[in-house]
Amino acid sequence: MDENKRDKEKFLFPQSSYRGDFTPENLMFNSNLQEFAQKVSYICNLETNGKIAPQEAYRQIKELWQNLRKSIKNLGINDQK
């Protein structure tokens, strides 16, 4: 991958380092959470700029939220406490 493409990927899909209690499940959920936040941000920007309807933005965010809830359940994170 050339340098320009890497810079573009970092800009479009930033990821922060994980600093919480390390388990593979927590790390995976953190990745899922960061992806959720990034996609919600894009959807909000599209809706704000009139590119998608508010109802469509809500539907997409609701779907992303359901997927995030499934990921925490499948990773068994709630069972750890």
Short mmCIF file of N, CA and C in Angstrom, two decimals:
data_model
loop_
_atom_site.label_atom_id
_atom_site.label_comp_id
_atom_site.label_asym_id
_atom_site.label_seq_id
_atom_site.Cartn_x
_atom_site.Cartn_y
_atom_site.Cartn_z
N MET A 1 0.86 -1.17 0.00
CA MET A 1 0.00 0.00 0.00
C MET A 1 0.91 1.24 0.00
N ASP A 2 0.65 2.16 -0.89
CA ASP A 2 1.50 3.35 -0.93
C ASP A 2 1.16 4.32 0.20
N GLU A 3 2.05 5.26 0.43
CA GLU A 3 1.95 6.19 1.55
C GLU A 3 0.67 7.04 1.50
N ASN A 4 0.28 7.51 0.32
CA ASN A 4 -0.93 8.33 0.19
C ASN A 4 -2.18 7.55 0.57
N LYS A 5 -2.22 6.30 0.16
CA LYS A 5 -3.39 5.48 0.47
C LYS A 5 -3.46 5.21 1.98
N ARG A 6 -2.31 4.95 2.60
CA ARG A 6 -2.28 4.73 4.05
C ARG A 6 -2.75 5.97 4.80
N ASP A 7 -2.29 7.14 4.37
CA ASP A 7 -2.71 8.39 5.01
C ASP A 7 -4.21 8.60 4.86
N LYS A 8 -4.73 8.28 3.69
CA LYS A 8 -6.17 8.42 3.44
C LYS A 8 -6.95 7.46 4.33
N GLU A 9 -6.49 6.22 4.45
CA GLU A 9 -7.15 5.24 5.31
C GLU A 9 -7.15 5.70 6.77
N LYS A 10 -6.03 6.22 7.24
CA LYS A 10 -5.94 6.71 8.63
C LYS A 10 -6.89 7.88 8.85
N PHE A 11 -7.01 8.75 7.84
CA PHE A 11 -7.90 9.90 7.95
C PHE A 11 -9.36 9.47 7.97
N LEU A 12 -9.74 8.59 7.06
CA LEU A 12 -11.14 8.17 6.94
C LEU A 12 -11.57 7.21 8.04
N PHE A 13 -10.65 6.37 8.50
CA PHE A 13 -10.98 5.35 9.49
C PHE A 13 -10.00 5.38 10.65
N PRO A 14 -10.01 6.47 11.44
CA PRO A 14 -9.07 6.56 12.55
C PRO A 14 -9.37 5.53 13.62
N GLN A 15 -8.34 5.04 14.25
CA GLN A 15 -8.51 4.12 15.37
C GLN A 15 -7.60 4.56 16.49
N SER A 16 -8.15 4.55 17.70
CA SER A 16 -7.37 4.89 18.87
C SER A 16 -6.86 3.61 19.51
N SER A 17 -5.76 3.74 20.23
CA SER A 17 -5.21 2.59 20.95
C SER A 17 -6.13 2.21 22.09
N TYR A 18 -6.22 0.93 22.38
CA TYR A 18 -7.04 0.44 23.48
C TYR A 18 -6.24 0.49 24.77
N ARG A 19 -6.79 1.09 25.81
CA ARG A 19 -6.08 1.25 27.07
C ARG A 19 -6.82 0.64 28.25
N GLY A 20 -7.91 -0.08 28.01
CA GLY A 20 -8.68 -0.67 29.10
C GLY A 20 -8.11 -2.01 29.54
N ASP A 21 -8.88 -2.73 30.36
CA ASP A 21 -8.48 -4.07 30.79
C ASP A 21 -8.41 -4.96 29.57
N PHE A 22 -7.23 -5.52 29.32
CA PHE A 22 -7.05 -6.30 28.10
C PHE A 22 -7.60 -7.71 28.24
N THR A 23 -8.52 -8.01 27.35
CA THR A 23 -8.93 -9.37 27.03
C THR A 23 -9.21 -9.34 25.54
N PRO A 24 -9.12 -10.46 24.87
CA PRO A 24 -9.44 -10.45 23.44
C PRO A 24 -10.87 -9.95 23.18
N GLU A 25 -11.80 -10.29 24.07
CA GLU A 25 -13.19 -9.86 23.91
C GLU A 25 -13.31 -8.34 24.05
N ASN A 26 -12.64 -7.78 25.04
CA ASN A 26 -12.70 -6.32 25.23
C ASN A 26 -12.08 -5.59 24.05
N LEU A 27 -10.97 -6.12 23.55
CA LEU A 27 -10.31 -5.51 22.40
C LEU A 27 -11.21 -5.56 21.17
N MET A 28 -11.86 -6.69 20.95
CA MET A 28 -12.76 -6.82 19.80
C MET A 28 -13.96 -5.88 19.94
N PHE A 29 -14.53 -5.81 21.15
CA PHE A 29 -15.66 -4.91 21.34
C PHE A 29 -15.24 -3.46 21.14
N ASN A 30 -14.06 -3.10 21.62
CA ASN A 30 -13.57 -1.74 21.42
C ASN A 30 -13.47 -1.41 19.94
N SER A 31 -12.98 -2.35 19.16
CA SER A 31 -12.90 -2.16 17.71
C SER A 31 -14.30 -1.97 17.12
N ASN A 32 -15.24 -2.81 17.55
CA ASN A 32 -16.63 -2.69 17.08
C ASN A 32 -17.24 -1.35 17.48
N LEU A 33 -16.93 -0.90 18.70
CA LEU A 33 -17.46 0.36 19.19
C LEU A 33 -16.90 1.54 18.39
N GLN A 34 -15.61 1.51 18.09
CA GLN A 34 -15.02 2.58 17.29
C GLN A 34 -15.62 2.61 15.88
N GLU A 35 -15.85 1.44 15.31
CA GLU A 35 -16.46 1.37 13.98
C GLU A 35 -17.89 1.93 14.03
N PHE A 36 -18.64 1.57 15.07
CA PHE A 36 -20.00 2.08 15.26
C PHE A 36 -19.98 3.61 15.32
N ALA A 37 -19.11 4.17 16.14
CA ALA A 37 -19.04 5.61 16.30
C ALA A 37 -18.69 6.31 14.99
N GLN A 38 -17.76 5.73 14.24
CA GLN A 38 -17.36 6.32 12.97
C GLN A 38 -18.52 6.32 11.97
N LYS A 39 -19.23 5.20 11.89
CA LYS A 39 -20.35 5.11 10.96
C LYS A 39 -21.50 6.03 11.35
N VAL A 40 -21.77 6.13 12.66
CA VAL A 40 -22.82 7.05 13.13
C VAL A 40 -22.46 8.48 12.76
N SER A 41 -21.19 8.82 12.90
CA SER A 41 -20.74 10.16 12.52
C SER A 41 -20.99 10.43 11.04
N TYR A 42 -20.66 9.47 10.18
CA TYR A 42 -20.90 9.63 8.75
C TYR A 42 -22.39 9.80 8.45
N ILE A 43 -23.21 8.98 9.08
CA ILE A 43 -24.66 9.04 8.85
C ILE A 43 -25.20 10.40 9.29
N CYS A 44 -24.76 10.87 10.46
CA CYS A 44 -25.21 12.17 10.95
C CYS A 44 -24.81 13.28 9.99
N ASN A 45 -23.60 13.21 9.47
CA ASN A 45 -23.16 14.23 8.52
C ASN A 45 -23.97 14.18 7.23
N LEU A 46 -24.27 12.98 6.75
CA LEU A 46 -25.09 12.86 5.55
C LEU A 46 -26.48 13.45 5.77
N GLU A 47 -27.06 13.16 6.93
CA GLU A 47 -28.40 13.68 7.23
C GLU A 47 -28.36 15.20 7.39
N THR A 48 -27.36 15.71 8.08
CA THR A 48 -27.23 17.15 8.30
C THR A 48 -27.11 17.90 6.98
N ASN A 49 -26.42 17.30 6.03
CA ASN A 49 -26.21 17.94 4.73
C ASN A 49 -27.31 17.62 3.71
N GLY A 50 -28.38 16.98 4.17
CA GLY A 50 -29.53 16.73 3.30
C GLY A 50 -29.33 15.61 2.29
N LYS A 51 -28.33 14.78 2.48
CA LYS A 51 -28.06 13.69 1.53
C LYS A 51 -28.94 12.47 1.79
N ILE A 52 -29.36 12.31 3.05
CA ILE A 52 -30.32 11.24 3.37
C ILE A 52 -31.39 11.83 4.29
N ALA A 53 -32.56 11.22 4.28
CA ALA A 53 -33.69 11.69 5.10
C ALA A 53 -33.45 11.32 6.57
N PRO A 54 -34.04 12.09 7.49
CA PRO A 54 -33.91 11.77 8.90
C PRO A 54 -34.36 10.35 9.24
N GLN A 55 -35.43 9.91 8.59
CA GLN A 55 -35.94 8.56 8.85
C GLN A 55 -34.92 7.50 8.42
N GLU A 56 -34.25 7.74 7.31
CA GLU A 56 -33.23 6.81 6.82
C GLU A 56 -32.03 6.80 7.76
N ALA A 57 -31.65 7.98 8.24
CA ALA A 57 -30.53 8.06 9.19
C ALA A 57 -30.88 7.28 10.45
N TYR A 58 -32.09 7.47 10.95
CA TYR A 58 -32.53 6.74 12.15
C TYR A 58 -32.50 5.24 11.91
N ARG A 59 -32.99 4.80 10.76
CA ARG A 59 -33.03 3.37 10.46
C ARG A 59 -31.62 2.78 10.43
N GLN A 60 -30.71 3.49 9.78
CA GLN A 60 -29.34 3.00 9.67
C GLN A 60 -28.64 2.95 11.04
N ILE A 61 -28.86 3.99 11.84
CA ILE A 61 -28.23 4.01 13.17
C ILE A 61 -28.82 2.94 14.07
N LYS A 62 -30.13 2.74 13.96
CA LYS A 62 -30.78 1.69 14.75
C LYS A 62 -30.22 0.31 14.38
N GLU A 63 -30.00 0.08 13.10
CA GLU A 63 -29.42 -1.19 12.64
C GLU A 63 -27.99 -1.36 13.17
N LEU A 64 -27.21 -0.29 13.12
CA LEU A 64 -25.85 -0.35 13.66
C LEU A 64 -25.86 -0.64 15.15
N TRP A 65 -26.80 -0.01 15.88
CA TRP A 65 -26.92 -0.22 17.32
C TRP A 65 -27.27 -1.68 17.63
N GLN A 66 -28.20 -2.24 16.87
CA GLN A 66 -28.57 -3.64 17.08
C GLN A 66 -27.38 -4.56 16.84
N ASN A 67 -26.58 -4.25 15.83
CA ASN A 67 -25.39 -5.05 15.56
C ASN A 67 -24.37 -4.93 16.69
N LEU A 68 -24.23 -3.74 17.24
CA LEU A 68 -23.31 -3.54 18.36
C LEU A 68 -23.78 -4.32 19.59
N ARG A 69 -25.08 -4.29 19.85
CA ARG A 69 -25.63 -5.06 20.98
C ARG A 69 -25.41 -6.55 20.79
N LYS A 70 -25.57 -7.04 19.55
CA LYS A 70 -25.31 -8.45 19.27
C LYS A 70 -23.85 -8.80 19.51
N SER A 71 -22.96 -7.88 19.15
CA SER A 71 -21.53 -8.16 19.31
C SER A 71 -21.16 -8.30 20.79
N ILE A 72 -21.72 -7.45 21.64
CA ILE A 72 -21.40 -7.55 23.07
C ILE A 72 -21.96 -8.84 23.65
N LYS A 73 -23.13 -9.24 23.16
CA LYS A 73 -23.73 -10.49 23.63
C LYS A 73 -22.91 -11.68 23.15
N ASN A 74 -22.52 -11.67 21.87
CA ASN A 74 -21.74 -12.78 21.31
C ASN A 74 -20.36 -12.88 21.93
N LEU A 75 -19.79 -11.76 22.34
CA LEU A 75 -18.48 -11.77 22.97
C LEU A 75 -18.55 -12.14 24.44
N GLY A 76 -19.74 -12.16 25.01
CA GLY A 76 -19.92 -12.56 26.40
C GLY A 76 -19.38 -11.55 27.40
N ILE A 77 -19.33 -10.30 26.99
CA ILE A 77 -18.76 -9.28 27.88
C ILE A 77 -19.67 -9.01 29.09
N ASN A 78 -20.97 -9.01 28.90
CA ASN A 78 -21.88 -8.78 30.02
C ASN A 78 -21.79 -9.89 31.05
N ASP A 79 -21.41 -11.09 30.63
CA ASP A 79 -21.32 -12.23 31.54
C ASP A 79 -20.10 -12.16 32.44
N GLN A 80 -19.13 -11.31 32.11
CA GLN A 80 -17.87 -11.25 32.87
C GLN A 80 -18.02 -10.56 34.21
N LYS A 81 -19.02 -9.73 34.38
CA LYS A 81 -19.14 -8.96 35.62
C LYS A 81 -20.10 -9.57 36.58
#
